[in-house]
Coordinates of C-alpha atoms and ligand atoms in Angstrom, one line a residue:
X1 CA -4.9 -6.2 -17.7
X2 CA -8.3 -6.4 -16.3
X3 CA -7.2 -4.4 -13.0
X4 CA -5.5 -2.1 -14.4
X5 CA -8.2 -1.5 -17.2
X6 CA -10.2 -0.9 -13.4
X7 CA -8.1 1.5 -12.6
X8 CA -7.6 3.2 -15.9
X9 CA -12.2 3.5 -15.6
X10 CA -12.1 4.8 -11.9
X11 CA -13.7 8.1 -11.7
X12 CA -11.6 11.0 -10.5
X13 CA -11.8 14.5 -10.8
X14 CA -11.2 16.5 -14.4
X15 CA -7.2 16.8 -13.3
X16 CA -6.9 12.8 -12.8
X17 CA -7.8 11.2 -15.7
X18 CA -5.8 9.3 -18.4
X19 CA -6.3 12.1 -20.8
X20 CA -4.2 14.3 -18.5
X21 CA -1.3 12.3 -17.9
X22 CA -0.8 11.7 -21.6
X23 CA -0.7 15.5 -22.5
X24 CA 1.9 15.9 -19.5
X25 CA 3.7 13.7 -21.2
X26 CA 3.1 15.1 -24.4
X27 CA 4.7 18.3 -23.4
X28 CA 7.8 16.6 -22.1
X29 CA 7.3 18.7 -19.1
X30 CA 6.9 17.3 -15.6
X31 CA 4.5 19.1 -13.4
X32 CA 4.5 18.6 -10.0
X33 CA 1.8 20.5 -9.0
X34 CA -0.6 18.3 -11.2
X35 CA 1.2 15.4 -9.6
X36 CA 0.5 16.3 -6.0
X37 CA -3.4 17.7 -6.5
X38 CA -4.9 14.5 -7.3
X39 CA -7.3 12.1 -5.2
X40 CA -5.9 11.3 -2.1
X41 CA -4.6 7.7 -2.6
X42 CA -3.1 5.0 -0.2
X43 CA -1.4 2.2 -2.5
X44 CA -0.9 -0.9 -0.4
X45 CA 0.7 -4.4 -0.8
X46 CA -1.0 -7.5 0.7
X47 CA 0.6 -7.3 4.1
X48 CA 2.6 -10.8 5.5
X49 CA 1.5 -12.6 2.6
X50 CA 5.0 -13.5 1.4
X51 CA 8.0 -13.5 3.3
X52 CA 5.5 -14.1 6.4
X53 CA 3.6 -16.8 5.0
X54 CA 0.0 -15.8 5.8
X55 CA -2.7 -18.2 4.6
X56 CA -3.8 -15.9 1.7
X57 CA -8.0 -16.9 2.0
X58 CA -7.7 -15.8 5.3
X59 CA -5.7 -12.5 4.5
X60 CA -8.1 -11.8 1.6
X61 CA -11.1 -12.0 4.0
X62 CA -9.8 -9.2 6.1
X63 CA -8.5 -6.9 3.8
X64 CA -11.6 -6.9 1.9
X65 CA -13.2 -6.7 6.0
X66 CA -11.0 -4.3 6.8
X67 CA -11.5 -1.9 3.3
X68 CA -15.2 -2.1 3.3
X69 CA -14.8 -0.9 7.3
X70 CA -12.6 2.2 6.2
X71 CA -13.8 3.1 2.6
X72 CA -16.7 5.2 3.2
X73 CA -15.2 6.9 6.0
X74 CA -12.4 8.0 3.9
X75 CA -14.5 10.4 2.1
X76 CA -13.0 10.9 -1.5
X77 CA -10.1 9.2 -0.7
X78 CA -9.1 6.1 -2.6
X79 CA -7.4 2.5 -1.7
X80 CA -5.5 0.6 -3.9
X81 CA -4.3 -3.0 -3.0
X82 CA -1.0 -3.7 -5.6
X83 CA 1.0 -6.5 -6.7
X84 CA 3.8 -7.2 -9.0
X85 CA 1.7 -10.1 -11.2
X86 CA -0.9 -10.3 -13.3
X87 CA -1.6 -13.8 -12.0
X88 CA -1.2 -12.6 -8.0
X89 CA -3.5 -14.9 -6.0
X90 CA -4.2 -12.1 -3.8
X91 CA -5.5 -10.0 -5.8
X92 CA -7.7 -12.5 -7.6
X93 CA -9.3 -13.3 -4.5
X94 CA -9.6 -9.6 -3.3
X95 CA -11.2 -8.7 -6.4
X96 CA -13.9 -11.1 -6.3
X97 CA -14.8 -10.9 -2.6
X98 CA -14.9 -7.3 -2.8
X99 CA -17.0 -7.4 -6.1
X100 CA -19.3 -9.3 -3.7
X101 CA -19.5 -7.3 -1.2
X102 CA -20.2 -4.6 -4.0
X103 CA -17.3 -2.1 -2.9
X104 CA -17.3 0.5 -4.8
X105 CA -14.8 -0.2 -7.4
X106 CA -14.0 3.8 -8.4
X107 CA -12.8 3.8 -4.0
X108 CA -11.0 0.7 -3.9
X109 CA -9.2 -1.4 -6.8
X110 CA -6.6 -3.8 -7.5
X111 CA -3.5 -2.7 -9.5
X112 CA -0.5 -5.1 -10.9
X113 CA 3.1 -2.9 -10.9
X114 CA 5.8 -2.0 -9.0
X115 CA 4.4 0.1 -6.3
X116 CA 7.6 2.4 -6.1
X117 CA 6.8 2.9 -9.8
X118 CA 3.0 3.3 -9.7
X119 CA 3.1 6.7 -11.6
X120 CA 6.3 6.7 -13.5
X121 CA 5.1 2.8 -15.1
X122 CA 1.4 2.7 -14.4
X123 CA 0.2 6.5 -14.5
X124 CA -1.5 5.8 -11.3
X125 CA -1.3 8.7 -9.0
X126 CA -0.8 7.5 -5.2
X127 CA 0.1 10.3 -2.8
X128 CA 0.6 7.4 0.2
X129 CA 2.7 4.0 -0.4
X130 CA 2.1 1.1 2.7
X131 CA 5.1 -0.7 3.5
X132 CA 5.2 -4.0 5.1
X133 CA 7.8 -3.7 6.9
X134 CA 10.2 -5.7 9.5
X135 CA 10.2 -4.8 13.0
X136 CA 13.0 -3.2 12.7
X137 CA 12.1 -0.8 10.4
X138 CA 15.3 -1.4 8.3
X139 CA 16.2 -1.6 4.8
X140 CA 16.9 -4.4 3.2
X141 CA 15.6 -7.9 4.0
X142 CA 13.8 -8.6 0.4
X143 CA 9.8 -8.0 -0.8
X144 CA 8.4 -4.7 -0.6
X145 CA 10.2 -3.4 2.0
X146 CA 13.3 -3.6 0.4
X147 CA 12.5 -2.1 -2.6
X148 CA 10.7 1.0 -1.4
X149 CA 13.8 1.9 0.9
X150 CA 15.8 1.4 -2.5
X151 CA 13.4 3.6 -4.6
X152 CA 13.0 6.6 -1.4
X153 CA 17.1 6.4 -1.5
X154 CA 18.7 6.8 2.4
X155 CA 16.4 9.8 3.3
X156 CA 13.5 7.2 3.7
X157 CA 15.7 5.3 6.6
X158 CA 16.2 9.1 8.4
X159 CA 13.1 10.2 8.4
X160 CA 11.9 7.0 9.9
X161 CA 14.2 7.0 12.7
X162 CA 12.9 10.3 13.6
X163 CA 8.9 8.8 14.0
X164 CA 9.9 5.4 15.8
X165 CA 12.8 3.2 16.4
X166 CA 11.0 -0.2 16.0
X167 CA 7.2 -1.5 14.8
X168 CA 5.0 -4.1 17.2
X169 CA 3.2 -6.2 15.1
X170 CA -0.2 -5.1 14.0
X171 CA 1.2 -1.7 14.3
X172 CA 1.9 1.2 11.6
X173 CA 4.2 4.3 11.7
X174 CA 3.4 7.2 9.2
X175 CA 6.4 8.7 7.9
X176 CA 6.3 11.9 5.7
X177 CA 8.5 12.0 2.9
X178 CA 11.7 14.6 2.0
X179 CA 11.3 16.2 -1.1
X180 CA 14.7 14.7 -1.7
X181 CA 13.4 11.5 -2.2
X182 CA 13.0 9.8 -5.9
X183 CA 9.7 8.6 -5.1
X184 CA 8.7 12.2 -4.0
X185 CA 9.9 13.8 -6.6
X186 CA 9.5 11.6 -9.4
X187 CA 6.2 8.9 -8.0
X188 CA 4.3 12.5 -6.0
X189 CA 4.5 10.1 -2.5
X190 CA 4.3 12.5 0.1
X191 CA 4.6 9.6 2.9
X192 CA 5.7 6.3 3.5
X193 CA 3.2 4.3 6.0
X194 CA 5.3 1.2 7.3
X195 CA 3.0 -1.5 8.8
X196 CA 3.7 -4.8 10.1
X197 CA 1.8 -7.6 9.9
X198 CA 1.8 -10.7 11.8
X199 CA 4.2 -14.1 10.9
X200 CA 3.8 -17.3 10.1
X201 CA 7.6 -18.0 9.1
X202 CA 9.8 -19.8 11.5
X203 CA 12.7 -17.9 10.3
X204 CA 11.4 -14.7 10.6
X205 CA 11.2 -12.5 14.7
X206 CA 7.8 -13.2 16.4
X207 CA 6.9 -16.5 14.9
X208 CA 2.9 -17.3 15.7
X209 CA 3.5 -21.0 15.1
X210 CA 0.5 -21.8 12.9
X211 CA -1.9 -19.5 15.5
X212 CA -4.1 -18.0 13.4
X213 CA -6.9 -17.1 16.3
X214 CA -4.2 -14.7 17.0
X215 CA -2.7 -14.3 13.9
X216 CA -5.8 -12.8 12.4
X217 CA -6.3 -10.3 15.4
X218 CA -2.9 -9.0 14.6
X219 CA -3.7 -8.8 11.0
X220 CA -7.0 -7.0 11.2
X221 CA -4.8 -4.2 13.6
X222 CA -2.6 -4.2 11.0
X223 CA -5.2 -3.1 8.5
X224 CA -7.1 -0.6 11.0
X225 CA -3.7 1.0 11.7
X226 CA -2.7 1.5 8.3
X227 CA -6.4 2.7 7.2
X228 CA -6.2 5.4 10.7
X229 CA -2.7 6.4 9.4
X230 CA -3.5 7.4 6.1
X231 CA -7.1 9.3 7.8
X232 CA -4.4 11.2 9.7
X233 CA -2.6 12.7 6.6
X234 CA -5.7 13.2 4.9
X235 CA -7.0 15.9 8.1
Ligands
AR6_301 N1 5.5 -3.7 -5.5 C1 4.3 -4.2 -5.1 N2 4.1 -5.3 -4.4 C2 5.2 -6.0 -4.0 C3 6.5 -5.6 -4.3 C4 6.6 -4.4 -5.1 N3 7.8 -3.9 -5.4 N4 7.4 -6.5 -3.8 C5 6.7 -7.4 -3.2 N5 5.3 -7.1 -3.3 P1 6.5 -9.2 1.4 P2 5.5 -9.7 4.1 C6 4.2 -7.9 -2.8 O1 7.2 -10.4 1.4 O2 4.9 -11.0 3.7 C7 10.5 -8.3 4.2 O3 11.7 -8.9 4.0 C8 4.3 -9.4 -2.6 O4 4.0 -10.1 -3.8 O5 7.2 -8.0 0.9 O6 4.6 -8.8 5.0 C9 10.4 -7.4 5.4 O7 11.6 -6.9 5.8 C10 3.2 -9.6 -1.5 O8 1.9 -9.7 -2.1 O9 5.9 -8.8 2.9 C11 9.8 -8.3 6.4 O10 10.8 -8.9 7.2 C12 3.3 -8.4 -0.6 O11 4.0 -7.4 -1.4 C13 9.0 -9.3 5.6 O12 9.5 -9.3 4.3 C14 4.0 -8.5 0.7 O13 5.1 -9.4 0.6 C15 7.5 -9.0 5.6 O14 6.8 -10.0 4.9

C-alpha cells in the first residue's frame, strides 16, 4: 500500500532496514536484541475516532497540530499513526495535511495493520504502542483497546494497576511492559501508553454532547500527553 511503501522508504539506521528483517528471517532465528535496538518508535491509533465518535476533520487537524508540535523535539525518535484499513479516512486525511505541512515523512508516517502485530505482520519495529483507552483502564470494551489487552495477555491489566487506577480524559498513563508479555517478547513493545481521548457517544462515560469547543481542548491534551509520555521513556 502507498503507506506502507512510506514506511518500508523511511530512513533508519543500518540495523532497521527491510534488508535486515528479511535475513532474520532468513535464519529462522529470532533476535531480540536486533528487535529492541532500533529507532525509538511510538505507534498510535487515531484516538476517539471510533467508538467515541470524534468528527474525524477535526481530529485530523490536531493530530497532524499536535505531531508537527512534538516531532522535532523528539530527536530521532519516530511517530507512526496506524489503522487497520487501507481505505481508513483518518489516515487519508492525516497524510495529506501533514504532506502539507511538509512533516518530515522519514519522523512521522501512516501505517495500515494490526498495531499489536506491527512487527510480526508489517516488519515495522515500534518499541511504544498508544492505547485509547476507557476510563477505566479495563480490558475489554471493543477497538483498540481491547485488542492490545488480548495481545499483552493478563500481565498488561497488572502492570497497569500498579501506575493508576483510572484515566481523566485528555490524560495518558505510561505503562512499561513485563517481558512476559506476547507483545514484548514477540512485537519488541517495551510499554503500553494508554490515553484517553474525549467522547462524543451518548453511550459511552463523559458524554460532551456535541461540545467540540471543549472537545477539541481535551483532544489536543490528549495528544500532548501521549507525545510527553513517550519523551519520558525516551530520557
Ligand atoms: N490496530 C490498529 N488500529 C485499530 C485497531 C487495531 N487492532 N483497532 C481499532 N483501531 P477505538 P476510541 C483503530 O474505537 O474511538 C474502546 O471500547 C480504529 O479504526 O478503538 O478512542 C475503549 O474501551 C480507530 O481509528 O477508540 C473505549 O471505551 C482507532 O483505532 C473506547 O473504545 C480508535 O478507535 C475508545 O474509543
Amino acid at each position: 500500500t502507498p503507506s506502507n511503501k512510506l514506511a518500508e522508504q523511511a530512513p533508519a539506521s543500518s540495523n532497521n532496514t527491510g534488508k535486515e528483517v528479511e535475513d532474520d528471517q532468513e535464519m529462522g532465528s529470532f533476535c531480540d536484541t536486533n528487535l529492541l535496538d532500533s529507532v525509538p518508535t511510538l505507534a498510535f491509533p487515531s484516538i476517539s475516532t471510533a467508538d467515541f465518535q470524534f468528527n474525524l476533520e477535526k481530529a485530523s487537524d490536531i493530530i497532524v497540530e499536535k505531531v508537527a508540535e512534538y516531532v522535532e523535539k523528539l530527536g530521532n525518535a519516530r511517530l507512526v499513526l496506524v489503522d487497520l484499513s487501507n481505505g481508513s479516512k483518518i489516515l487519508s486525511l492525516v497524510r495529506s495535511k501533514a504532506a502539507q505541512k511538509n512533516i518530515n515523512s522519514s519522523k512521522f508516517f501512516t501505517f495500515v495493520g494490526d498495531i499489536t502485530c506491527l512487527y510480526s505482520q508489517g516488519d515495522l519495529r515500534c518499541n511504544v504502542i498508544a492505547n485509547a483507552a476507557n476510563w477505566r483502564l479495563k480490558p475489554g470494551g471493543g477497538g483498540v483497546n481491547a485488542a492490545i489487552f488480548r495481545a499483552a495477555g493478563p500481565t498488561l491489566e497488572i502492570a497497569t494497576k500498579e501506575r493508576a487506577e483510572s484515566l481523566a480524559p485528555g490524560k495518558a498513563v505510561v505503562v512499561p511492559l513485563p517481558s512476559s508479555s506476547r507483545l514484548f517478547r514477540s512485537e519488541g513493545v517495551t510499554h503500553v501508553i494508554h490515553v484517553l481521548g474525549p467522547n462524543m457517544n451518548p453511550q459511552r462515560p463523559n458524554f460532551l454532547n456535541k461540545d467540540y469547543t471543549n472537545g477539541c481542548i481535551v483532544l489536543r491534551e490528549a495528544y500532548s500527553s501521549l507525545f510527553e509520555g513517550f519523551a519520558s521513556i525516551l530520557r
